[in-house]
Amino acid sequence: MPSCQPDVSLVCTDAAYRAQADSLAARLQLPLRDAVDQAVGLYVQLGAEGLSLHDAEQPQQGGVCVDFVSGSQAHRRQFGGGAGQMVARAVGCRGSLRPQVLDATAGLGRDAFVLASLGCEVTLIERQPIIAALLADGLERARLAGGEVAEIAARMTLISADAIEAMKDWPHAVPQVIHLDPMFPQRDKSALVKKEMRLFKPLAGSDEDAPALLAAALQLASHRVVVKRPRKAPALAGRAPSSALTGQSSRYDIYGIRALGKG
């Protein structure tokens, strides 16, 4: 399981957030700095705009945060294609059917937010503590924003845990669909995703235990497991899916267990 890196620090330059920073630094076991120029390598910054991840060696690149209220997530919610989006089709959204979904590799929560915006109840698991903290911060700001975004966030439940271990001893209702998007060397080549991948890779690693993740998901899901892959990548663990949906840069491999809409 990935752990917080020893050279990652938490920066808080605003005294109004100092108590919150103290608590977060203790929970994540990060050294707390009072100024950005005290940070070396990766650092997490807490302030009025929330929590964000930065690289002190490349300040021109800016930081990465989880923002469900504005930016690309707001645009995708309004103009992304609704239930016609590939992830929605992959998990089985059709007509009035909205499966209960476990996103076992939550990351920044983008796919989970899309599914929740369509009416799915989504449980998210993120095992890297810093990434989970970014996601928790984004969800909290979404809830505080009110309106439609808050209603969507209310359908999202975050668990900070190792997904393989959590799925082996799952105490909650069995998810109908489990969504997996393990880290992979060749990803979407947009500048934004490149930045995120560069920042996240030292924290999250390469998900070398992805085959075990798939095995645990197949044991737990009641109806199907869907795995997001680069379009030309081999099937995860060499296990051929029941079917697949293929887009320009990515593919969803679908492992059917039983038909959705049936017991």
Coordinates of C-alpha atoms in Angstrom, one line a residue:
M1 CA 0.0 0.0 0.0
P2 CA 1.4 3.4 -0.9
S3 CA 2.3 5.7 2.0
C4 CA 2.8 9.4 2.5
Q5 CA 6.2 10.3 1.2
P6 CA 8.7 11.6 3.8
D7 CA 9.6 14.6 1.6
V8 CA 6.0 15.8 1.3
S9 CA 5.1 18.7 3.5
L10 CA 2.0 20.7 4.3
V11 CA 2.1 24.5 3.8
C12 CA -0.3 26.9 5.4
T13 CA 0.4 30.6 5.1
D14 CA -2.9 31.8 6.4
A15 CA -3.3 32.0 10.2
A16 CA -7.1 31.5 9.9
Y17 CA -6.5 27.9 8.7
R18 CA -3.7 27.1 11.2
A19 CA -5.7 24.9 13.5
Q20 CA -7.1 22.9 10.6
A21 CA -3.6 22.6 9.2
D22 CA -2.3 21.4 12.5
S23 CA -4.9 18.7 12.6
L24 CA -4.4 17.7 8.9
A25 CA -0.6 17.6 9.3
A26 CA -0.9 15.3 12.3
R27 CA -3.4 13.0 10.6
L28 CA -1.3 12.7 7.4
Q29 CA 2.0 12.7 9.4
L30 CA 3.4 15.6 7.4
P31 CA 5.7 18.4 8.5
L32 CA 4.0 21.7 8.6
R33 CA 5.6 24.8 6.9
D34 CA 4.7 28.5 7.2
A35 CA 5.9 29.5 3.8
V36 CA 6.0 28.0 0.3
D37 CA 9.7 28.7 0.0
Q38 CA 10.3 26.3 2.9
A39 CA 8.9 23.4 0.9
V40 CA 11.1 21.0 -1.1
G41 CA 9.6 18.6 -3.7
L42 CA 5.9 17.9 -3.4
Y43 CA 3.8 19.8 -0.9
V44 CA 0.2 20.2 0.0
Q45 CA -1.1 23.7 0.5
L46 CA -4.1 24.6 2.7
G47 CA -5.9 28.0 2.4
A48 CA -9.1 29.8 1.5
E49 CA -9.3 28.0 -1.8
G50 CA -9.1 24.6 -0.2
L51 CA -6.4 21.9 -0.4
S52 CA -4.1 21.5 -3.4
L53 CA -1.0 19.5 -4.4
H54 CA 2.1 21.3 -5.8
D55 CA 5.7 20.6 -6.9
A56 CA 8.1 23.2 -5.4
E57 CA 10.6 22.4 -8.2
Q58 CA 8.1 23.4 -10.9
P59 CA 6.0 26.3 -9.4
Q60 CA 5.0 27.5 -12.9
Q61 CA 2.9 24.4 -13.3
G62 CA 0.5 25.4 -10.5
G63 CA -1.3 22.9 -8.3
V64 CA -3.9 20.2 -8.5
C65 CA -7.1 20.3 -6.5
V66 CA -10.4 18.6 -6.5
D67 CA -13.1 21.0 -7.8
F68 CA -16.6 19.7 -8.4
V69 CA -18.2 23.2 -8.4
S70 CA -16.5 24.9 -11.4
G71 CA -14.1 24.3 -14.2
S72 CA -14.0 21.1 -16.2
Q73 CA -16.3 19.1 -13.8
A74 CA -19.0 21.7 -14.1
H75 CA -18.7 21.8 -17.9
R76 CA -18.8 18.0 -18.1
R77 CA -21.9 17.9 -15.8
Q78 CA -23.7 20.3 -18.0
F79 CA -22.4 19.4 -21.5
G80 CA -20.7 16.0 -21.2
G81 CA -23.4 13.9 -22.7
G82 CA -25.3 12.6 -19.6
A83 CA -26.0 8.9 -19.6
G84 CA -24.5 8.6 -23.1
Q85 CA -21.0 9.0 -21.7
M86 CA -18.9 5.9 -21.9
V87 CA -18.4 5.5 -18.2
A88 CA -22.2 5.7 -17.7
R89 CA -22.8 3.1 -20.4
A90 CA -20.1 0.9 -19.0
V91 CA -21.6 0.7 -15.5
G92 CA -25.1 0.1 -16.9
C93 CA -27.0 3.4 -16.7
R94 CA -29.9 3.1 -19.1
G95 CA -33.5 4.3 -18.9
S96 CA -34.3 4.7 -15.3
L97 CA -31.7 2.2 -14.1
R98 CA -29.0 3.7 -11.9
P99 CA -26.8 1.0 -10.4
Q100 CA -25.2 1.3 -7.0
V101 CA -21.5 1.7 -7.7
L102 CA -18.2 1.2 -5.8
D103 CA -15.4 3.2 -7.3
A104 CA -12.4 1.3 -5.8
T105 CA -9.7 3.6 -7.4
A106 CA -11.3 7.0 -6.7
G107 CA -8.3 9.3 -7.5
L108 CA -9.8 12.8 -8.1
G109 CA -13.3 11.4 -8.2
R110 CA -14.1 12.6 -11.7
D111 CA -15.9 9.4 -13.0
A112 CA -17.6 9.0 -9.6
F113 CA -18.9 12.5 -9.8
V114 CA -20.3 11.9 -13.3
L115 CA -22.1 8.8 -12.1
A116 CA -23.5 10.5 -9.0
S117 CA -24.7 13.4 -11.2
L118 CA -26.7 10.9 -13.2
G119 CA -28.3 9.6 -10.0
C120 CA -26.1 6.7 -8.9
E121 CA -25.2 6.2 -5.3
V122 CA -21.4 5.9 -5.4
T123 CA -19.0 4.8 -2.7
L124 CA -15.4 5.9 -3.4
I125 CA -12.2 4.2 -2.0
E126 CA -8.9 6.0 -2.2
R127 CA -5.9 4.3 -0.5
Q128 CA -3.3 7.1 -0.9
P129 CA -3.9 9.3 2.2
I130 CA -2.9 12.6 0.5
I131 CA -5.0 12.0 -2.5
A132 CA -7.9 11.0 -0.3
A133 CA -7.5 14.2 1.6
L134 CA -7.7 16.2 -1.6
L135 CA -10.9 14.3 -2.6
A136 CA -12.4 14.8 0.9
D137 CA -11.7 18.6 0.6
G138 CA -13.3 18.8 -2.8
L139 CA -16.4 16.9 -1.6
E140 CA -16.8 19.1 1.4
R141 CA -16.6 22.3 -0.7
A142 CA -19.2 20.8 -3.1
R143 CA -21.6 20.1 -0.2
L144 CA -21.1 23.7 1.1
A145 CA -21.8 25.1 -2.3
G146 CA -25.4 24.1 -2.1
G147 CA -27.8 23.5 -5.0
E148 CA -27.3 20.8 -7.5
V149 CA -23.7 20.2 -6.8
A150 CA -24.4 19.6 -3.1
E151 CA -27.1 17.1 -4.0
I152 CA -24.7 15.2 -6.2
A153 CA -22.0 15.2 -3.5
A154 CA -24.6 13.8 -1.1
R155 CA -24.7 10.7 -3.3
M156 CA -20.9 10.2 -2.9
T157 CA -19.4 8.5 0.2
L158 CA -15.6 8.5 0.5
I159 CA -13.6 5.8 2.3
S160 CA -9.9 6.2 2.8
A161 CA -8.6 2.6 2.8
D162 CA -6.8 0.0 0.8
A163 CA -9.4 -1.2 -1.7
I164 CA -8.2 -4.8 -1.8
E165 CA -8.4 -5.2 1.9
A166 CA -11.7 -3.3 2.2
M167 CA -13.3 -5.4 -0.5
K168 CA -12.2 -8.7 1.1
D169 CA -14.0 -7.7 4.4
W170 CA -16.8 -5.5 3.1
P171 CA -19.3 -4.6 5.8
H172 CA -21.7 -2.5 3.7
A173 CA -24.3 -3.4 1.1
V174 CA -22.8 -5.4 -1.7
P175 CA -22.2 -3.0 -4.7
Q176 CA -23.9 -3.9 -7.9
V177 CA -21.1 -2.5 -10.0
I178 CA -17.4 -2.0 -9.2
H179 CA -15.5 0.6 -11.2
L180 CA -11.7 0.3 -11.5
D181 CA -9.2 2.7 -13.1
P182 CA -5.7 1.5 -12.1
M183 CA -2.7 3.6 -12.8
F184 CA -1.0 2.8 -16.1
P185 CA 2.1 4.2 -17.7
Q186 CA 0.4 5.4 -20.9
R187 CA -2.4 7.7 -20.2
D188 CA -4.4 10.6 -21.8
K189 CA -1.8 13.0 -23.2
S190 CA -3.6 16.3 -22.3
A191 CA -1.4 18.8 -20.4
L192 CA -3.8 18.7 -17.4
V193 CA -3.6 15.0 -17.0
K194 CA 0.2 15.1 -17.6
K195 CA 0.5 17.5 -14.7
E196 CA -1.7 15.4 -12.4
M197 CA 0.1 12.2 -13.3
R198 CA 3.5 13.8 -12.6
L199 CA 2.3 14.9 -9.2
F200 CA 0.5 11.8 -8.3
K201 CA 2.9 9.2 -9.5
P202 CA 5.4 9.5 -6.6
L203 CA 2.4 9.2 -4.2
A204 CA 0.3 6.5 -5.9
G205 CA 2.9 4.4 -7.7
S206 CA 1.8 2.2 -10.6
D207 CA -0.8 0.0 -9.0
E208 CA 1.3 -3.2 -9.5
D209 CA -1.3 -5.0 -7.4
A210 CA -4.1 -4.2 -10.0
P211 CA -4.6 -8.0 -10.8
A212 CA -5.4 -8.6 -7.1
L213 CA -7.7 -5.6 -7.2
L214 CA -9.6 -7.1 -10.1
A215 CA -9.8 -10.4 -8.3
A216 CA -11.2 -8.8 -5.2
A217 CA -13.7 -6.8 -7.2
L218 CA -15.0 -9.9 -9.0
Q219 CA -15.5 -11.6 -5.7
L220 CA -17.5 -8.7 -4.3
A221 CA -19.6 -7.2 -7.1
S222 CA -23.1 -8.6 -7.5
H223 CA -23.6 -7.7 -11.2
R224 CA -20.5 -6.5 -13.0
V225 CA -17.0 -5.1 -12.8
V226 CA -15.8 -2.4 -15.2
V227 CA -12.1 -1.6 -15.8
K228 CA -10.9 1.5 -17.5
R229 CA -7.9 0.9 -19.7
P230 CA -5.9 2.8 -22.3
R231 CA -7.4 1.9 -25.7
K232 CA -4.6 -0.4 -26.9
A233 CA -3.6 -1.8 -23.5
P234 CA -4.0 -5.5 -22.8
A235 CA -6.8 -6.8 -20.6
L236 CA -5.9 -6.4 -16.9
A237 CA -4.2 -9.6 -15.7
G238 CA -4.7 -11.1 -19.1
R239 CA -8.3 -11.8 -18.2
A240 CA -10.6 -11.4 -21.2
P241 CA -13.7 -9.3 -20.4
S242 CA -17.3 -10.3 -21.4
S243 CA -17.5 -7.2 -23.5
A244 CA -15.8 -3.8 -24.0
L245 CA -16.6 -0.2 -24.9
T246 CA -13.9 1.5 -26.9
G247 CA -13.3 5.3 -27.3
Q248 CA -10.6 7.4 -28.9
S249 CA -8.1 7.1 -26.1
S250 CA -9.6 4.7 -23.6
R251 CA -11.6 1.5 -23.2
Y252 CA -13.9 0.0 -20.7
D253 CA -13.6 -3.7 -20.2
I254 CA -16.8 -5.2 -18.7
Y255 CA -16.8 -8.3 -16.7
G256 CA -20.4 -9.5 -16.4
I257 CA -21.7 -11.5 -13.5
R258 CA -25.4 -11.2 -13.9
A259 CA -27.7 -8.9 -15.9
L260 CA -28.5 -5.5 -14.2
G261 CA -32.1 -5.1 -13.3
K262 CA -32.2 -8.7 -12.2
G263 CA -31.6 -10.1 -8.7

